[in-house]
mmCIF file of N, CA, C and O in Angstrom:
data_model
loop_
_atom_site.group_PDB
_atom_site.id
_atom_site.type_symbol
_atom_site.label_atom_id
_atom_site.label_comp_id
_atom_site.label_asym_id
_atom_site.label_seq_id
_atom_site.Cartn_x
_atom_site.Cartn_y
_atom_site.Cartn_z
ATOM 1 N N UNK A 15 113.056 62.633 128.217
ATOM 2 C CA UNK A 15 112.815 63.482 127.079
ATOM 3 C C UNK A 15 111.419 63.152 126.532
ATOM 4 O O UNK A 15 111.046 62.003 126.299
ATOM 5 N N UNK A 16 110.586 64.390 126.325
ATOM 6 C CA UNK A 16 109.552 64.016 125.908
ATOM 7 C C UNK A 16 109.403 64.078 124.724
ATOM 8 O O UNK A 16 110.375 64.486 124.090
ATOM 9 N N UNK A 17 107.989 63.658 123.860
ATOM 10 C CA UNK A 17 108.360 63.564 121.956
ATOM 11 C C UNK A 17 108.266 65.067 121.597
ATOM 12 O O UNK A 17 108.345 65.526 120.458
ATOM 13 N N UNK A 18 108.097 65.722 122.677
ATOM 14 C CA UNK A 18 107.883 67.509 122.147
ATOM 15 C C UNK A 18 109.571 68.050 122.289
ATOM 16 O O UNK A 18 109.827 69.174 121.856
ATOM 17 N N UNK A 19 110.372 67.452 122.729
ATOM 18 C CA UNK A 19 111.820 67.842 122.934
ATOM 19 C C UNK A 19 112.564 67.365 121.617
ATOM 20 O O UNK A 19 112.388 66.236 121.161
ATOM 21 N N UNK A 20 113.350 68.236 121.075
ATOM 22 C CA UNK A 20 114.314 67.603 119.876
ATOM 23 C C UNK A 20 115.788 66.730 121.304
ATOM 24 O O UNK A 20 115.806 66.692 122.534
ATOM 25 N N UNK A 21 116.408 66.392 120.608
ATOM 26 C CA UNK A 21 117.714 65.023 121.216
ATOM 27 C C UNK A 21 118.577 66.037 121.734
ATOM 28 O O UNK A 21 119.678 65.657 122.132
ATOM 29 N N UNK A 22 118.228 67.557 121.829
ATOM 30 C CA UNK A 22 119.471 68.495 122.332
ATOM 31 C C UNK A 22 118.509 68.573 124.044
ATOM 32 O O UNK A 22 119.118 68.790 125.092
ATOM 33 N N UNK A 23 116.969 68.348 123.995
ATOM 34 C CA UNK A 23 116.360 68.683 124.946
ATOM 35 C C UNK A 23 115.645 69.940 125.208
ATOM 36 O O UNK A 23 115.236 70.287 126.316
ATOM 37 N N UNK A 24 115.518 70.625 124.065
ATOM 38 C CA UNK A 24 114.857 72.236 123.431
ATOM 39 C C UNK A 24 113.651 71.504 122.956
ATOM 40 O O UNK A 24 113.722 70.369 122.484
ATOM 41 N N UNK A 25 112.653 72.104 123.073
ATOM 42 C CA UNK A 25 111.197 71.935 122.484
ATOM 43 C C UNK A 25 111.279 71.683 121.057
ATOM 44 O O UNK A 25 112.084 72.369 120.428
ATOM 45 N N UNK A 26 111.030 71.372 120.833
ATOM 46 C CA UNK A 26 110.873 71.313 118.711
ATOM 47 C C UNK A 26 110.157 72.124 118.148
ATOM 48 O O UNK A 26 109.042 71.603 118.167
ATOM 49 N N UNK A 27 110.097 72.978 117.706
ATOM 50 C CA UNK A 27 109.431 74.041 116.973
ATOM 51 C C UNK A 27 107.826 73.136 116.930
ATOM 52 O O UNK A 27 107.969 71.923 117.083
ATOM 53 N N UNK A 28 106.588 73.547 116.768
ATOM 54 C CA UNK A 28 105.664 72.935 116.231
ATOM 55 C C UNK A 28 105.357 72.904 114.812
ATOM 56 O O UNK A 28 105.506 74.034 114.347
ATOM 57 N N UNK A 29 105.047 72.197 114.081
ATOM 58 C CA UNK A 29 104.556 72.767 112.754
ATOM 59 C C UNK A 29 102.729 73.133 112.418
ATOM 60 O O UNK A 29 101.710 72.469 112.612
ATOM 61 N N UNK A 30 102.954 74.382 111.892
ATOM 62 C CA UNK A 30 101.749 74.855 111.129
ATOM 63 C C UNK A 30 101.359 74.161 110.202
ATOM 64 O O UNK A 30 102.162 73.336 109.767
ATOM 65 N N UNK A 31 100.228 74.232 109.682
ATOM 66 C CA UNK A 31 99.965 73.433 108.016
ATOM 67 C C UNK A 31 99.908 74.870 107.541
ATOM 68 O O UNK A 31 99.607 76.014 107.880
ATOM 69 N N UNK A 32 100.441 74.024 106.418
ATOM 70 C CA UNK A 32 100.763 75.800 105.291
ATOM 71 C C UNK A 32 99.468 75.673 104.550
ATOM 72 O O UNK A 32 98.730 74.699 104.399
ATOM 73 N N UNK A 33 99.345 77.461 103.937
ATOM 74 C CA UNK A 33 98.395 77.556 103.302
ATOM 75 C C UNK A 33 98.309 77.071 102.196
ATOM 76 O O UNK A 33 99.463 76.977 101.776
ATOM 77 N N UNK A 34 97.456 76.619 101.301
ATOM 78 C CA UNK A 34 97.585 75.948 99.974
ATOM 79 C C UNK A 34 98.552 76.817 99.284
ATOM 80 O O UNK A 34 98.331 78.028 99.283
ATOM 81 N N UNK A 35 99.323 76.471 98.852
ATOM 82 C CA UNK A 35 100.621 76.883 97.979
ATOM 83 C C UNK A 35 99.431 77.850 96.920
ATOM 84 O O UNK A 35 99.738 79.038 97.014
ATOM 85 N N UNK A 36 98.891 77.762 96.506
ATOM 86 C CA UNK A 36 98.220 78.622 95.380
ATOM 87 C C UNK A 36 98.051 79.726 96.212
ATOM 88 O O UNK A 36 98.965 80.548 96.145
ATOM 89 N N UNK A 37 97.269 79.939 96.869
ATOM 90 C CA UNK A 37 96.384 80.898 98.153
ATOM 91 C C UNK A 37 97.819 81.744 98.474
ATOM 92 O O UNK A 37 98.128 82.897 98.173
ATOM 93 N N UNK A 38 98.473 80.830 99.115
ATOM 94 C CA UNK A 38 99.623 81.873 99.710
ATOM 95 C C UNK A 38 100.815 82.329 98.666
ATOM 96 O O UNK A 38 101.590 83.281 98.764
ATOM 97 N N UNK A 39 100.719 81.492 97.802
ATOM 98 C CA UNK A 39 101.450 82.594 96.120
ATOM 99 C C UNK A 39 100.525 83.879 95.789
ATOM 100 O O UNK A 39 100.951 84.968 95.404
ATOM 101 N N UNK A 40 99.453 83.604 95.970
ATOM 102 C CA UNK A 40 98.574 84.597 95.435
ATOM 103 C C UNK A 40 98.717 85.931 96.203
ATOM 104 O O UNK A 40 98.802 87.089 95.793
ATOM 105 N N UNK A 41 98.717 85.411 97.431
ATOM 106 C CA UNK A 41 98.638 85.988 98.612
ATOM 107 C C UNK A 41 100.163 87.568 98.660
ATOM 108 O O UNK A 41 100.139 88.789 98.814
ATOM 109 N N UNK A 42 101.363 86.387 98.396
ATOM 110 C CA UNK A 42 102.789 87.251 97.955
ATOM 111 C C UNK A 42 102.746 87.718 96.891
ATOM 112 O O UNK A 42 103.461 88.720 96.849
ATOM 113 N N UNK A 43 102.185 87.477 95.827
ATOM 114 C CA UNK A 43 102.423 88.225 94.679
ATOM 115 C C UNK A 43 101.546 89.690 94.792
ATOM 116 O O UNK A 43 101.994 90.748 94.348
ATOM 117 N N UNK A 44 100.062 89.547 95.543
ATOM 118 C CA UNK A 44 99.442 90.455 95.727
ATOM 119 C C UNK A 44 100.047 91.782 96.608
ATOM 120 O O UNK A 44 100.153 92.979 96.339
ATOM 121 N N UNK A 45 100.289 91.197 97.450
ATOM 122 C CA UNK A 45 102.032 91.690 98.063
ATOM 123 C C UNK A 45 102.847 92.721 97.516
ATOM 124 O O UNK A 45 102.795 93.944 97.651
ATOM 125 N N UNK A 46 103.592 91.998 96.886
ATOM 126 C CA UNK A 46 104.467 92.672 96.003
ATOM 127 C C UNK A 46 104.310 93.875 95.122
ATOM 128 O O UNK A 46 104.865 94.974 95.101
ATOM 129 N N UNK A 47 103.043 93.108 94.148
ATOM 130 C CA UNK A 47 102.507 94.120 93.006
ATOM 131 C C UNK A 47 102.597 95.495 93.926
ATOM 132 O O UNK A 47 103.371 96.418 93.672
ATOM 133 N N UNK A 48 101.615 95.469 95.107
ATOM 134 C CA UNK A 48 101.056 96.473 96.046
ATOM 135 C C UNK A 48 102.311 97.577 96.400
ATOM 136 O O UNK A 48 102.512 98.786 96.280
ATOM 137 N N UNK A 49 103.000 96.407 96.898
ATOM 138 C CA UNK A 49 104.525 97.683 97.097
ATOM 139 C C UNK A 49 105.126 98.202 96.390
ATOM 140 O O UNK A 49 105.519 99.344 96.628
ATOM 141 N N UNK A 50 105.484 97.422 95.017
ATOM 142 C CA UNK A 50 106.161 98.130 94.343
ATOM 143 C C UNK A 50 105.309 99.255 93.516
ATOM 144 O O UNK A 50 105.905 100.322 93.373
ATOM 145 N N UNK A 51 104.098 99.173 92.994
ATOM 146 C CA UNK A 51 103.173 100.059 92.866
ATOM 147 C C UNK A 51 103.214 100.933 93.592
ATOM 148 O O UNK A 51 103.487 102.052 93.158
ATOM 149 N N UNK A 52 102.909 100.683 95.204
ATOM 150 C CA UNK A 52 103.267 102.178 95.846
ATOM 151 C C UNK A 52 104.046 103.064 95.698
ATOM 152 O O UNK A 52 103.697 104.244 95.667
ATOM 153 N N UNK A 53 105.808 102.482 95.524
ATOM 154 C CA UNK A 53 106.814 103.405 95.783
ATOM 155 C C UNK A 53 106.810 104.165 94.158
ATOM 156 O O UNK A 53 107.017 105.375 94.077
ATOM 157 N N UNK A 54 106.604 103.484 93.143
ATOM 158 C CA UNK A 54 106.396 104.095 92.064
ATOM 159 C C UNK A 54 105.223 105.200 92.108
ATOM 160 O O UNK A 54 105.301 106.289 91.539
ATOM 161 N N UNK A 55 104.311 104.831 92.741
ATOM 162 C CA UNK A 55 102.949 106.174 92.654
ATOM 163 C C UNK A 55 103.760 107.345 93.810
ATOM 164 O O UNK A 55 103.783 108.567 93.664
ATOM 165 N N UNK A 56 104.274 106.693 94.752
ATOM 166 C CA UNK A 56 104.746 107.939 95.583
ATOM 167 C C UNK A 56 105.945 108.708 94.817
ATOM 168 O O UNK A 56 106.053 109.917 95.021
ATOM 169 N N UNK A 57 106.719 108.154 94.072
ATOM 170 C CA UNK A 57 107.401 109.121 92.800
ATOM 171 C C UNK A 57 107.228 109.658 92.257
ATOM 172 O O UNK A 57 107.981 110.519 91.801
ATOM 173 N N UNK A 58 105.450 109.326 91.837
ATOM 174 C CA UNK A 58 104.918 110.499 90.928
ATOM 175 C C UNK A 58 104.433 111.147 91.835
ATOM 176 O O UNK A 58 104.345 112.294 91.396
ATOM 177 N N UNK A 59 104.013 111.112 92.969
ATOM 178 C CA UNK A 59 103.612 112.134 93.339
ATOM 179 C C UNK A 59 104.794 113.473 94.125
ATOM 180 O O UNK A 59 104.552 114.577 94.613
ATOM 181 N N UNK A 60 105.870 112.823 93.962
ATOM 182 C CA UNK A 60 106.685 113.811 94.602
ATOM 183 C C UNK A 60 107.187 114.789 93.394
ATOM 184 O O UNK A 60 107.748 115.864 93.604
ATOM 185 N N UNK A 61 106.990 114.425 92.496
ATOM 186 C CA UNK A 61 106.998 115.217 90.998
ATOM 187 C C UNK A 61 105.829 116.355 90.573
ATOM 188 O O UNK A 61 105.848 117.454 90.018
ATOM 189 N N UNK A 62 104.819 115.486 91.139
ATOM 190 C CA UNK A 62 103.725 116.430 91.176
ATOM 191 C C UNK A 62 103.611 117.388 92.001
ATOM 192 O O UNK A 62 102.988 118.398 91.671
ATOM 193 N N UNK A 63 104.040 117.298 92.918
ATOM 194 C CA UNK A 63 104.382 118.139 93.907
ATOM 195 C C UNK A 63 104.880 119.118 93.893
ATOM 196 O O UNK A 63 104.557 120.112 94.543
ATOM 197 N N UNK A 64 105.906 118.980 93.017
ATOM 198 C CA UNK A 64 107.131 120.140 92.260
ATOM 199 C C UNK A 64 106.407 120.953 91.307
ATOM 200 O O UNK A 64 106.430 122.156 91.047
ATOM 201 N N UNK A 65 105.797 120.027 90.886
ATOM 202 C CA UNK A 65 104.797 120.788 89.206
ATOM 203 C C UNK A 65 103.701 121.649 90.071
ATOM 204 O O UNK A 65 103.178 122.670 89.623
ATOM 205 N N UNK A 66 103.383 121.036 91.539
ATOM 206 C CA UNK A 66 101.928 122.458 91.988
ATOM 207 C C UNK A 66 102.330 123.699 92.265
ATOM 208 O O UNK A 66 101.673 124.729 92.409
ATOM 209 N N UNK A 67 103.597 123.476 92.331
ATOM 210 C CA UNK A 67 103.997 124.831 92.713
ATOM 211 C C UNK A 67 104.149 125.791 91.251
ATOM 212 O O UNK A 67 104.830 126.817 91.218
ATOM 213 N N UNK A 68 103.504 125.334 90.255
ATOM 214 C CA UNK A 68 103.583 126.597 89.318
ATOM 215 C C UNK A 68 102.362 127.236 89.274
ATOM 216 O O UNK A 68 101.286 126.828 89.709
ATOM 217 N N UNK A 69 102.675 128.510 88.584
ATOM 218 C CA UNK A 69 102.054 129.738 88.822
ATOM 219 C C UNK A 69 100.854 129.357 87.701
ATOM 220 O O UNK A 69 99.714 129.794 87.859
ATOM 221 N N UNK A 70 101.223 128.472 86.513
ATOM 222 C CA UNK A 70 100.519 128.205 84.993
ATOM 223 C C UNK A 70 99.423 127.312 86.073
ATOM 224 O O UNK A 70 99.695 126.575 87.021
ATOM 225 N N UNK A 71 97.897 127.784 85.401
ATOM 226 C CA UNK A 71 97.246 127.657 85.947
ATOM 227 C C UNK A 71 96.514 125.943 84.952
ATOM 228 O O UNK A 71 95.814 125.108 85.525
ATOM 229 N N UNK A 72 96.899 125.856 83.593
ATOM 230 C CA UNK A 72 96.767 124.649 83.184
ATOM 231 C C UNK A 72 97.389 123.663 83.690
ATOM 232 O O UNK A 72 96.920 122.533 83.558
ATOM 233 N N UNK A 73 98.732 123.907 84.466
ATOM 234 C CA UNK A 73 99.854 122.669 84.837
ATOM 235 C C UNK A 73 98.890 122.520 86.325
ATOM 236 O O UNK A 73 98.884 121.371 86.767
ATOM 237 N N UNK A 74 98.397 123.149 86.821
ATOM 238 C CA UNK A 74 98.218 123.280 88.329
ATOM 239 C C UNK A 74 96.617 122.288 87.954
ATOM 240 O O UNK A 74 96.584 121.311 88.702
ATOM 241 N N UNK A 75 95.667 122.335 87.229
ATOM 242 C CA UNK A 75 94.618 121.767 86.744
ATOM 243 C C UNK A 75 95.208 120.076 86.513
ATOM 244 O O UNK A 75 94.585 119.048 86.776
ATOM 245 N N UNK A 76 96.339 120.177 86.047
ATOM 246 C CA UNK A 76 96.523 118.741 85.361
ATOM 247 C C UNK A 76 96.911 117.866 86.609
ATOM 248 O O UNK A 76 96.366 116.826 86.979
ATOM 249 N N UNK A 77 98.168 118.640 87.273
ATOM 250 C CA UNK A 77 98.471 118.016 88.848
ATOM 251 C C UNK A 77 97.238 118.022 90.111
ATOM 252 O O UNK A 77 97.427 117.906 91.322
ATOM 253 N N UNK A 78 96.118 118.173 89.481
ATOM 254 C CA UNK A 78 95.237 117.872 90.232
ATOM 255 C C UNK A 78 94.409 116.744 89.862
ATOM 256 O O UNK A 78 93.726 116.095 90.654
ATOM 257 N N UNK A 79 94.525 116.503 88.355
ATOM 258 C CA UNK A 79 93.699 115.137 87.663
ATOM 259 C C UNK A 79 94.595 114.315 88.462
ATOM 260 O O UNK A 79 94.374 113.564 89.412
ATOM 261 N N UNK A 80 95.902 114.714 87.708
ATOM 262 C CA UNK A 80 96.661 113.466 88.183
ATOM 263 C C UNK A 80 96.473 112.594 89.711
ATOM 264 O O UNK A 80 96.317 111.376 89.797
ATOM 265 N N UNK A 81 96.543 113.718 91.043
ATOM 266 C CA UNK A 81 96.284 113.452 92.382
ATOM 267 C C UNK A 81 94.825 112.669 92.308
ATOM 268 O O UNK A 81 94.703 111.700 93.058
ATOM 269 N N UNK A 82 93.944 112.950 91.633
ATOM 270 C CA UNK A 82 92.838 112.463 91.213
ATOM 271 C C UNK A 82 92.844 111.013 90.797
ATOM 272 O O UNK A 82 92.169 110.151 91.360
ATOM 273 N N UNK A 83 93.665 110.796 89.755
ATOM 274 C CA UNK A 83 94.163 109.235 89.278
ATOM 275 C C UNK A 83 95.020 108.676 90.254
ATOM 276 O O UNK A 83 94.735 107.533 90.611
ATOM 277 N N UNK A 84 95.660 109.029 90.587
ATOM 278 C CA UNK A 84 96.635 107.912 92.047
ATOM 279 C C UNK A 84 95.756 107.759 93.086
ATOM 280 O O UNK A 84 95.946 106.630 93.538
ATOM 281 N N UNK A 85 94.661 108.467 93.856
ATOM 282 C CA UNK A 85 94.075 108.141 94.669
ATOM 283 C C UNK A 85 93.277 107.144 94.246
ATOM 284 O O UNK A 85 93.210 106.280 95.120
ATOM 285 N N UNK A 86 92.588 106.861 93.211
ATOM 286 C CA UNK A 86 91.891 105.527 92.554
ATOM 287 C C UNK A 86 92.951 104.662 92.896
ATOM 288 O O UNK A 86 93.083 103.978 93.911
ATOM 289 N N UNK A 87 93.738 104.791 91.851
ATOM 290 C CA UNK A 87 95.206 103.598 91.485
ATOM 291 C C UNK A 87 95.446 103.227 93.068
ATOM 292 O O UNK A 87 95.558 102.016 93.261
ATOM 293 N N UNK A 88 95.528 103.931 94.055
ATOM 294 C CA UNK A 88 96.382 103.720 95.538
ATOM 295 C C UNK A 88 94.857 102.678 96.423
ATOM 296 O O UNK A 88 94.956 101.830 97.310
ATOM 297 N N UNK A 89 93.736 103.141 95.808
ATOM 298 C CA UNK A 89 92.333 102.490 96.390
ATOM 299 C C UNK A 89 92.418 101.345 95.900
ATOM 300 O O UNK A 89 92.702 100.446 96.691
ATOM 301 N N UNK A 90 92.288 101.127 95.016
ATOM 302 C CA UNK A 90 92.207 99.785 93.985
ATOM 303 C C UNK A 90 93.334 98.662 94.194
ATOM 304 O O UNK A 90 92.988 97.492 94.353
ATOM 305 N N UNK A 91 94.710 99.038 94.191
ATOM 306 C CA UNK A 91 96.087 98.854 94.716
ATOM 307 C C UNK A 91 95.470 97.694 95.932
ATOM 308 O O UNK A 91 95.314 96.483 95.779
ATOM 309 N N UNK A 92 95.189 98.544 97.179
ATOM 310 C CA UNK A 92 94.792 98.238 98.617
ATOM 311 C C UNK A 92 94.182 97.288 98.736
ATOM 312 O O UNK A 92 94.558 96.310 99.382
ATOM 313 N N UNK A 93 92.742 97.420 97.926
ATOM 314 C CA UNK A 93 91.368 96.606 97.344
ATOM 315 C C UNK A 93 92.186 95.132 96.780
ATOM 316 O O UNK A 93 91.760 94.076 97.249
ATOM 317 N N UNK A 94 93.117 95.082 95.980
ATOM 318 C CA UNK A 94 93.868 94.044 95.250
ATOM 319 C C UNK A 94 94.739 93.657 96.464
ATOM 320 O O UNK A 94 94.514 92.462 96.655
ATOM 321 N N UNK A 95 95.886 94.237 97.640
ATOM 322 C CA UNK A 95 96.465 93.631 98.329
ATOM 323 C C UNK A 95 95.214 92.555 99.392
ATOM 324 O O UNK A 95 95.180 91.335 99.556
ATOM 325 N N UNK A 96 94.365 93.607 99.913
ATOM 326 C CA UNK A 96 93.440 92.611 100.709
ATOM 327 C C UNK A 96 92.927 91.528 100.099
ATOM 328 O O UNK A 96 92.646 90.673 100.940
ATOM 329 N N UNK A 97 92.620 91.109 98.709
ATOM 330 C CA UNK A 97 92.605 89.696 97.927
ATOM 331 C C UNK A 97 90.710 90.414 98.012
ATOM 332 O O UNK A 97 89.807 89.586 98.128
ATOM 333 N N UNK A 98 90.514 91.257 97.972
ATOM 334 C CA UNK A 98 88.877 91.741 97.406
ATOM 335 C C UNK A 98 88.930 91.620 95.854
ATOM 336 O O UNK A 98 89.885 91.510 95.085
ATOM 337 N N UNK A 99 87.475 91.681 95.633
ATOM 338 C CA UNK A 99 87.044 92.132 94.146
ATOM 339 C C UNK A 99 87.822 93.326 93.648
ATOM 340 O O UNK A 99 87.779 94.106 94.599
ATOM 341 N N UNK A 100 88.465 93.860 92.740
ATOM 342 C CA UNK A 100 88.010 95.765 92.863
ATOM 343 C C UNK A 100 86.929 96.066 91.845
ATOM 344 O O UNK A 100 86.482 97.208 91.739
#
């Protein structure tokens, strides 16, 4: 048995060094924020969606700011998961 075998005679997993616990918290939380942000912006936009289909030509103006503001929010979002400046 060699020292790379555990006492069953299976290799032993190797170990990685982990990332500094700060770095890789940062790392999951950036994560997270990102997703759950998404599925909430994709809610509004499936609402908005509903609202383009009116004929009122002010509602149809506003659901276009709005598409306007989530594409920032969804850039910035991205910009924050990759651990960039925004």
């Amino acid at each position: 048995m060699s020292s790379d075998e555990g006492s069953d005679g299976l290799p032993r997993p190797q170990l990685q060094p982990k990332p500094s616990t700060g770095l890789g918290e940062r790392r999951r939380l950036r994560r997270e924020l990102h997703n759950s942000a998404a599925s909430l912006i994709d809610a509004i936009g499936l609402v908005l969606n509903r609202l383009s289909e009116s004929d009122d030509p002010e509602i149809t103006a506003l659901v276009r700011e709005c598409d306007e503001v989530i594409r920032e929010i969804t850039g910035r979002l991205r910009t924050l998961e990759r651990g960039e400046d925004a």
